[in-house]
Amino acid sequence: MASALRDLQLTAVSGGLRRPTEPITARDGADDLEDVRLLDSFDDEHRGDDADKLKTIQVKVTGMTCSACSNSVESAIAGVHGVHAATVSLLQNKAHVVFDPLLVKAEDVKNAIEDAGFEAEILPDSNKTPSKSQKTLFGQFRIGGMTCAACVNSVEGILRKLPGVKGAVVALATSLGEVEYDPSVTNKDEIVNAIEDAGFEATFLESSEQNKVLLGIEGLINDKDLGVLRDILKNIKGLKQFELRGILSEVEVIFDLEATSLRFIVDAIQRESDGKLKANVRNPCTCASPNDVEAAKMFRLFITSLLLSIPVFLTRLPFLNWFTLRRLGPFLMNDLLKCLLVSIVQFGVGGRFYVAAYRALRNGSTNMDVLVALGTSASYFYSVCALLYGALTGFWSPLYFETSLMLITFVLLGKYLEVLVKGKTSDAIKKLVELAPATALLLVKDAEGKDSVEREIDAMLIQPSDILKVLPGAKIPSDGIVVWGASYADESMVTGESVPVPKGLSSSVIGGTMNLHGVLHIQATKVGSNTVLSQIISLVEMAQMSKAPIQKYADYIASIFVPTVVVFSLLTFLGWFLYGSLGAYPKTWFSDNGNYFVFALMFSISVVVIACPCALGLATPTAIMVATGVGANHGVLIKGGDALERAQSIRYVLFDKTGTLTQGKASVTTAKVFQGMDLGDFLTLVASAEASSEHPVAKAIVDHAYHYHFFDKQCTAKGTEKQTKEDKFSGWLLEVTDFSAIPGRGVHCLINQKRVLVGNRNLLMENKVSIPNEAESFLVGLELNAKTGILVAYDGIFIGVIAVADPLKREASVVIEGLKKMGVHPVMVTGDNWRTAQAVAKEVGIEDVRAEVMPAGKAEVIRSLQKDGSTVGMVGDGINDSPALAAADVGMAIGAGTDIAIEAADYVLMRNSLEDVITAIDLSRKTFSRIRWNYFFAMAYNLIAIPVAAGVLFPFTGLKLPPWLAGACMALSSVSVVCSSLLLRRYRKPRLTTILEITVE
């Protein structure tokens, strides 16, 4: 390879190039030269920012039992050089890791977890970097027909001119070319066509976009079938790697998304095997969850322990004395049978506690397993020693094999119940996953291009641009556009809005929603992880994996909890033992236990096993997991536990005006000319200037002007927008040159070689255009009535005003009043003028108004409110709101807003309703009220239970907890905390009538 690399002739295309996240690796059997990374020859200075190189994976972690375990795993991952961030979820048994692939590999992360004493598995769907962060792809092409350096320069010259191509390198010696391109602008076919148009031959080989999928194979019977499958997979172009698992009838494949598709691979397996082998996609979301697997494992262990416990207690029955009281040497058969059965439970069934305790201690931490191992070992080894001591000396002390046996049995029962209950906390994700249909009806085109054949396929095999048929009452299988038919869709499962949404030609549909009436043909636009439903699931999963800041205190307490309990247990033993040896209490207290040593030991064991750090560790994550799921069911998406915690203490909420408090559908209410120009000519002039703008006000003006001239024709805003973007506009719009939009001001351009200004006062004042008193008075009247006046100047002279109104959302004033009742101070911040802003604010009931604020100024307003330590929330919907959403302590994006605003926010309000602002704050408060109760239950339990187990009440009441009963209490304490969190599932959105104290007759 090294010699081949030296022989390469490289010529760089101008422009910086970035190294991809993963290098391209040639398929088995390919020419070695195809393994050479051409673009890798560039220096580091050509690489992009560090953020573009980061990669994210999810790792399944097995063996975690409490928060101390998750902290150990998190510390182990964070200690790996190159890891930027790591979050470990105890409830989901997952680790979310962000790292630099140039410094560390995914396998290194896995090895670090395993070195910490836990099992790790990189999840198949996590090897691919999210498409949002992957801005470019690296494609490798074989180029034929090149004979000299001039040919190389010719090919590179063609590639350099292609839109979307950011860099290219062509090697004459190997006839290979590597191109970095933006897949949203160009694709591999256009690159191939461009090379062929230059007179060369071109073949696409592979790209940097890979995917890993697990396929289930039906029809695998013997080794011959495995061989057939292996041969089929080897011959599929674009399949880079595969791993056969014959016993499980599975195959894991890694393929190039640019070279082949998952559907092609599945079809090829069935086609090339003549139908004998069939492949189906194993959806990781529908497979058994880690909680289900853990619950099944715990149940098996509990049943085994219980079944072995029965013979131990049967030995107490009188009619078995003929057997149990017989001797085998110095030992009673009863004692030997107990020792044998308990040993199996202690080291077989209970071996998991020793393993987990060893892992924790090896990593310098302690957890519940340490306490269980200490408690059971103390009773078991004491009994073994007493048994041997009696055999040697003839002095027989009481045996406590049952204590160890019952301890393990009850702890396993508690852990089984705990895992079952924890599984209920993730029901929200399960319900979201179940929204997506398993299959879809694909319309296959015939030779004439008509949709002639219907084919039922796995929904995971849908590809972009597929035409899918959706029957009435069926779920829509993918995000897409309606290309035929009309119907209504129930989108409540995704948006929380119960009103059916009409769907007609060109309407967008959301995968997982229900088609209610007519048959629809839709063209798939987003599939797989890019669909709205998948992004919601991903968002909820990430939120559930995140830790709230309050969790840090619980983690700290849990880290010192076990050592403290062990010390207290030793003090308990020493106290009772020393007082007993000094005769400080009567022998009748321990007559049932034989001697004061055993009497003290039983109290010590009870202290060890009744203490429960798990309850503390589960108090916060279970509540957050339930809350994020409940929020998703109500159309409120929460991006993390930290945002959930901050929202409870919000003091100020800033509202953008346009599109947030208002409907965002501006309309022209009146137009007035002040300089003798005909109204029609005036509207034509203004519409021509605004036609190139994307602002909602500009669209409203163009639409109004169109209706004025062509009132007898049907026109929608969408249709108008389409027309204004054409080169010819039916002859009614004027030619515009030198167009420029000024944020927060308006637009200016040249029409008939004369300057046209359309915007607010500041725009005209900056261009030294005076406003007549008559126009000023008219403008003030508009603004006092919550209307925005758009000023127009032509050739330096003021000519008229257009009044634009944006109606308020119907719930705006009620929501503002509700926030005040909740103790939240509403603030309106807008770029509009003061009079209009104050008129709107007065109508909705907001006293604090910040007007004429530029987009960057909104963030400054937030920072000014934060100076006294107040928590500030921001509600917005537009691109200009994204800086403020990011600056706020809690950013809330209206779901119908822009992608940039949603990306910057902490909450996404899917329903586009202001009522959800109240829901978000109320849910946060209810969640953290529940977390506080959880901590109270956990702390109160330990503060009360540990002294009782230590025997504090025994001298006065004779009350003591046997170790087995203490173990049962410990196991059930964490169950009670999780059940407390599950009460959040009963959350109901607050009624505004209740908040406003309105009595409905």
PDB file of N, CA and C in Angstrom, residues 169-219:
ATOM      1  N   VAL A 169      -9.954  15.217  -6.016  1.00  0.00           N
ATOM      2  CA  VAL A 169      -8.594  14.784  -6.304  1.00  0.00           C
ATOM      3  C   VAL A 169      -8.684  13.622  -7.289  1.00  0.00           C
ATOM      4  N   VAL A 170      -7.899  13.659  -8.352  1.00  0.00           N
ATOM      5  CA  VAL A 170      -7.885  12.600  -9.365  1.00  0.00           C
ATOM      6  C   VAL A 170      -6.489  12.019  -9.454  1.00  0.00           C
ATOM      7  N   ALA A 171      -6.382  10.687  -9.432  1.00  0.00           N
ATOM      8  CA  ALA A 171      -5.094  10.000  -9.511  1.00  0.00           C
ATOM      9  C   ALA A 171      -4.986   9.301 -10.856  1.00  0.00           C
ATOM     10  N   LEU A 172      -3.999   9.687 -11.648  1.00  0.00           N
ATOM     11  CA  LEU A 172      -3.826   9.104 -12.973  1.00  0.00           C
ATOM     12  C   LEU A 172      -3.374   7.654 -12.879  1.00  0.00           C
ATOM     13  N   ALA A 173      -2.479   7.344 -11.948  1.00  0.00           N
ATOM     14  CA  ALA A 173      -1.899   6.000 -11.865  1.00  0.00           C
ATOM     15  C   ALA A 173      -2.944   4.935 -11.572  1.00  0.00           C
ATOM     16  N   THR A 174      -3.952   5.274 -10.772  1.00  0.00           N
ATOM     17  CA  THR A 174      -4.952   4.269 -10.385  1.00  0.00           C
ATOM     18  C   THR A 174      -6.290   4.490 -11.051  1.00  0.00           C
ATOM     19  N   SER A 175      -6.404   5.553 -11.843  1.00  0.00           N
ATOM     20  CA  SER A 175      -7.669   5.898 -12.501  1.00  0.00           C
ATOM     21  C   SER A 175      -8.796   6.094 -11.498  1.00  0.00           C
ATOM     22  N   LEU A 176      -8.438   6.629 -10.354  1.00  0.00           N
ATOM     23  CA  LEU A 176      -9.425   6.873  -9.308  1.00  0.00           C
ATOM     24  C   LEU A 176      -9.587   8.368  -9.080  1.00  0.00           C
ATOM     25  N   GLY A 177     -10.803   8.764  -8.744  1.00  0.00           N
ATOM     26  CA  GLY A 177     -11.068  10.145  -8.369  1.00  0.00           C
ATOM     27  C   GLY A 177     -11.925  10.163  -7.111  1.00  0.00           C
ATOM     28  N   GLU A 178     -11.640  11.132  -6.262  1.00  0.00           N
ATOM     29  CA  GLU A 178     -12.431  11.258  -5.037  1.00  0.00           C
ATOM     30  C   GLU A 178     -12.975  12.678  -4.972  1.00  0.00           C
ATOM     31  N   VAL A 179     -14.267  12.766  -4.723  1.00  0.00           N
ATOM     32  CA  VAL A 179     -14.967  14.042  -4.786  1.00  0.00           C
ATOM     33  C   VAL A 179     -15.698  14.284  -3.474  1.00  0.00           C
ATOM     34  N   GLU A 180     -15.512  15.467  -2.925  1.00  0.00           N
ATOM     35  CA  GLU A 180     -16.284  15.878  -1.757  1.00  0.00           C
ATOM     36  C   GLU A 180     -17.428  16.746  -2.257  1.00  0.00           C
ATOM     37  N   TYR A 181     -18.673  16.344  -1.936  1.00  0.00           N
ATOM     38  CA  TYR A 181     -19.821  17.059  -2.471  1.00  0.00           C
ATOM     39  C   TYR A 181     -20.946  17.126  -1.447  1.00  0.00           C
ATOM     40  N   ASP A 182     -21.793  18.108  -1.643  1.00  0.00           N
ATOM     41  CA  ASP A 182     -22.961  18.309  -0.793  1.00  0.00           C
ATOM     42  C   ASP A 182     -24.122  17.524  -1.400  1.00  0.00           C
ATOM     43  N   PRO A 183     -24.607  16.473  -0.720  1.00  0.00           N
ATOM     44  CA  PRO A 183     -25.665  15.639  -1.307  1.00  0.00           C
ATOM     45  C   PRO A 183     -26.992  16.360  -1.466  1.00  0.00           C
ATOM     46  N   SER A 184     -27.171  17.511  -0.796  1.00  0.00           N
ATOM     47  CA  SER A 184     -28.413  18.259  -0.963  1.00  0.00           C
ATOM     48  C   SER A 184     -28.395  19.099  -2.235  1.00  0.00           C
ATOM     49  N   VAL A 185     -27.210  19.252  -2.858  1.00  0.00           N
ATOM     50  CA  VAL A 185     -27.078  20.071  -4.074  1.00  0.00           C
ATOM     51  C   VAL A 185     -26.859  19.198  -5.299  1.00  0.00           C
ATOM     52  N   THR A 186     -25.999  18.204  -5.190  1.00  0.00           N
ATOM     53  CA  THR A 186     -25.713  17.313  -6.313  1.00  0.00           C
ATOM     54  C   THR A 186     -25.680  15.882  -5.818  1.00  0.00           C
ATOM     55  N   ASN A 187     -25.522  14.935  -6.732  1.00  0.00           N
ATOM     56  CA  ASN A 187     -25.469  13.528  -6.345  1.00  0.00           C
ATOM     57  C   ASN A 187     -24.478  12.790  -7.217  1.00  0.00           C
ATOM     58  N   LYS A 188     -24.292  11.514  -6.931  1.00  0.00           N
ATOM     59  CA  LYS A 188     -23.272  10.732  -7.637  1.00  0.00           C
ATOM     60  C   LYS A 188     -23.569  10.597  -9.118  1.00  0.00           C
ATOM     61  N   ASP A 189     -24.857  10.523  -9.486  1.00  0.00           N
ATOM     62  CA  ASP A 189     -25.211  10.369 -10.904  1.00  0.00           C
ATOM     63  C   ASP A 189     -24.854  11.614 -11.704  1.00  0.00           C
ATOM     64  N   GLU A 190     -25.062  12.791 -11.115  1.00  0.00           N
ATOM     65  CA  GLU A 190     -24.705  14.026 -11.821  1.00  0.00           C
ATOM     66  C   GLU A 190     -23.195  14.140 -11.982  1.00  0.00           C
ATOM     67  N   ILE A 191     -22.449  13.662 -10.995  1.00  0.00           N
ATOM     68  CA  ILE A 191     -20.990  13.688 -11.105  1.00  0.00           C
ATOM     69  C   ILE A 191     -20.522  12.751 -12.208  1.00  0.00           C
ATOM     70  N   VAL A 192     -21.109  11.535 -12.267  1.00  0.00           N
ATOM     71  CA  VAL A 192     -20.760  10.577 -13.318  1.00  0.00           C
ATOM     72  C   VAL A 192     -21.086  11.150 -14.691  1.00  0.00           C
ATOM     73  N   ASN A 193     -22.269  11.746 -14.828  1.00  0.00           N
ATOM     74  CA  ASN A 193     -22.673  12.325 -16.117  1.00  0.00           C
ATOM     75  C   ASN A 193     -21.732  13.446 -16.546  1.00  0.00           C
ATOM     76  N   ALA A 194     -21.286  14.256 -15.579  1.00  0.00           N
ATOM     77  CA  ALA A 194     -20.382  15.365 -15.912  1.00  0.00           C
ATOM     78  C   ALA A 194     -19.049  14.842 -16.436  1.00  0.00           C
ATOM     79  N   ILE A 195     -18.541  13.773 -15.812  1.00  0.00           N
ATOM     80  CA  ILE A 195     -17.266  13.196 -16.269  1.00  0.00           C
ATOM     81  C   ILE A 195     -17.422  12.591 -17.655  1.00  0.00           C
ATOM     82  N   GLU A 196     -18.552  11.896 -17.879  1.00  0.00           N
ATOM     83  CA  GLU A 196     -18.787  11.278 -19.184  1.00  0.00           C
ATOM     84  C   GLU A 196     -19.003  12.329 -20.274  1.00  0.00           C
ATOM     85  N   ASP A 197     -19.632  13.445 -19.906  1.00  0.00           N
ATOM     86  CA  ASP A 197     -19.813  14.522 -20.882  1.00  0.00           C
ATOM     87  C   ASP A 197     -18.476  15.120 -21.304  1.00  0.00           C
ATOM     88  N   ALA A 198     -17.449  14.976 -20.458  1.00  0.00           N
ATOM     89  CA  ALA A 198     -16.118  15.476 -20.796  1.00  0.00           C
ATOM     90  C   ALA A 198     -15.353  14.499 -21.687  1.00  0.00           C
ATOM     91  N   GLY A 199     -15.979  13.341 -21.995  1.00  0.00           N
ATOM     92  CA  GLY A 199     -15.349  12.378 -22.899  1.00  0.00           C
ATOM     93  C   GLY A 199     -14.625  11.241 -22.195  1.00  0.00           C
ATOM     94  N   PHE A 200     -14.847  11.064 -20.925  1.00  0.00           N
ATOM     95  CA  PHE A 200     -14.204   9.985 -20.173  1.00  0.00           C
ATOM     96  C   PHE A 200     -15.264   9.005 -19.668  1.00  0.00           C
ATOM     97  N   GLU A 201     -14.805   7.854 -19.253  1.00  0.00           N
ATOM     98  CA  GLU A 201     -15.709   6.870 -18.663  1.00  0.00           C
ATOM     99  C   GLU A 201     -15.680   7.029 -17.140  1.00  0.00           C
ATOM    100  N   ALA A 202     -16.822   6.848 -16.532  1.00  0.00           N
ATOM    101  CA  ALA A 202     -16.894   7.032 -15.074  1.00  0.00           C
ATOM    102  C   ALA A 202     -17.819   5.994 -14.453  1.00  0.00           C
ATOM    103  N   THR A 203     -17.383   5.454 -13.322  1.00  0.00           N
ATOM    104  CA  THR A 203     -18.184   4.489 -12.561  1.00  0.00           C
ATOM    105  C   THR A 203     -18.107   4.841 -11.083  1.00  0.00           C
ATOM    106  N   PHE A 204     -19.244   4.929 -10.460  1.00  0.00           N
ATOM    107  CA  PHE A 204     -19.261   5.204  -9.026  1.00  0.00           C
ATOM    108  C   PHE A 204     -18.863   3.942  -8.265  1.00  0.00           C
ATOM    109  N   LEU A 205     -17.966   4.095  -7.275  1.00  0.00           N
ATOM    110  CA  LEU A 205     -17.508   2.953  -6.490  1.00  0.00           C
ATOM    111  C   LEU A 205     -18.142   2.921  -5.098  1.00  0.00           C
ATOM    112  N   GLU A 206     -17.941   3.963  -4.340  1.00  0.00           N
ATOM    113  CA  GLU A 206     -18.462   3.973  -2.970  1.00  0.00           C
ATOM    114  C   GLU A 206     -18.406   5.384  -2.410  1.00  0.00           C
ATOM    115  N   SER A 207     -19.095   5.553  -1.265  1.00  0.00           N
ATOM    116  CA  SER A 207     -19.098   6.859  -0.615  1.00  0.00           C
ATOM    117  C   SER A 207     -18.869   6.688   0.869  1.00  0.00           C
ATOM    118  N   SER A 208     -18.789   7.817   1.570  1.00  0.00           N
ATOM    119  CA  SER A 208     -18.520   7.778   3.009  1.00  0.00           C
ATOM    120  C   SER A 208     -19.781   7.579   3.827  1.00  0.00           C
ATOM    121  N   GLU A 209     -20.958   7.570   3.183  1.00  0.00           N
ATOM    122  CA  GLU A 209     -22.200   7.390   3.929  1.00  0.00           C
ATOM    123  C   GLU A 209     -22.525   5.906   4.022  1.00  0.00           C
ATOM    124  N   GLN A 210     -22.441   5.383   5.235  1.00  0.00           N
ATOM    125  CA  GLN A 210     -22.656   3.961   5.451  1.00  0.00           C
ATOM    126  C   GLN A 210     -23.797   3.763   6.440  1.00  0.00           C
ATOM    127  N   ASN A 211     -24.354   2.549   6.410  1.00  0.00           N
ATOM    128  CA  ASN A 211     -25.402   2.207   7.357  1.00  0.00           C
ATOM    129  C   ASN A 211     -25.226   0.752   7.770  1.00  0.00           C
ATOM    130  N   LYS A 212     -25.582   0.475   9.009  1.00  0.00           N
ATOM    131  CA  LYS A 212     -25.496  -0.889   9.529  1.00  0.00           C
ATOM    132  C   LYS A 212     -26.896  -1.346   9.910  1.00  0.00           C
ATOM    133  N   VAL A 213     -27.287  -2.536   9.427  1.00  0.00           N
ATOM    134  CA  VAL A 213     -28.644  -3.041   9.658  1.00  0.00           C
ATOM    135  C   VAL A 213     -28.564  -4.520   9.987  1.00  0.00           C
ATOM    136  N   LEU A 214     -29.463  -4.963  10.859  1.00  0.00           N
ATOM    137  CA  LEU A 214     -29.572  -6.377  11.212  1.00  0.00           C
ATOM    138  C   LEU A 214     -30.760  -6.967  10.472  1.00  0.00           C
ATOM    139  N   LEU A 215     -30.514  -8.028   9.711  1.00  0.00           N
ATOM    140  CA  LEU A 215     -31.556  -8.705   8.935  1.00  0.00           C
ATOM    141  C   LEU A 215     -31.828 -10.079   9.511  1.00  0.00           C
ATOM    142  N   GLY A 216     -33.101 -10.422   9.622  1.00  0.00           N
ATOM    143  CA  GLY A 216     -33.488 -11.784   9.973  1.00  0.00           C
ATOM    144  C   GLY A 216     -33.694 -12.577   8.693  1.00  0.00           C
ATOM    145  N   ILE A 217     -33.184 -13.793   8.639  1.00  0.00           N
ATOM    146  CA  ILE A 217     -33.258 -14.608   7.418  1.00  0.00           C
ATOM    147  C   ILE A 217     -34.157 -15.815   7.658  1.00  0.00           C
ATOM    148  N   GLU A 218     -35.188 -15.948   6.839  1.00  0.00           N
ATOM    149  CA  GLU A 218     -36.063 -17.118   6.893  1.00  0.00           C
ATOM    150  C   GLU A 218     -35.614 -18.117   5.821  1.00  0.00           C
ATOM    151  N   GLY A 219     -35.609 -19.398   6.186  1.00  0.00           N
ATOM    152  CA  GLY A 219     -35.258 -20.446   5.224  1.00  0.00           C
ATOM    153  C   GLY A 219     -33.871 -21.025   5.402  1.00  0.00           C
TER     154      GLY A 219
END
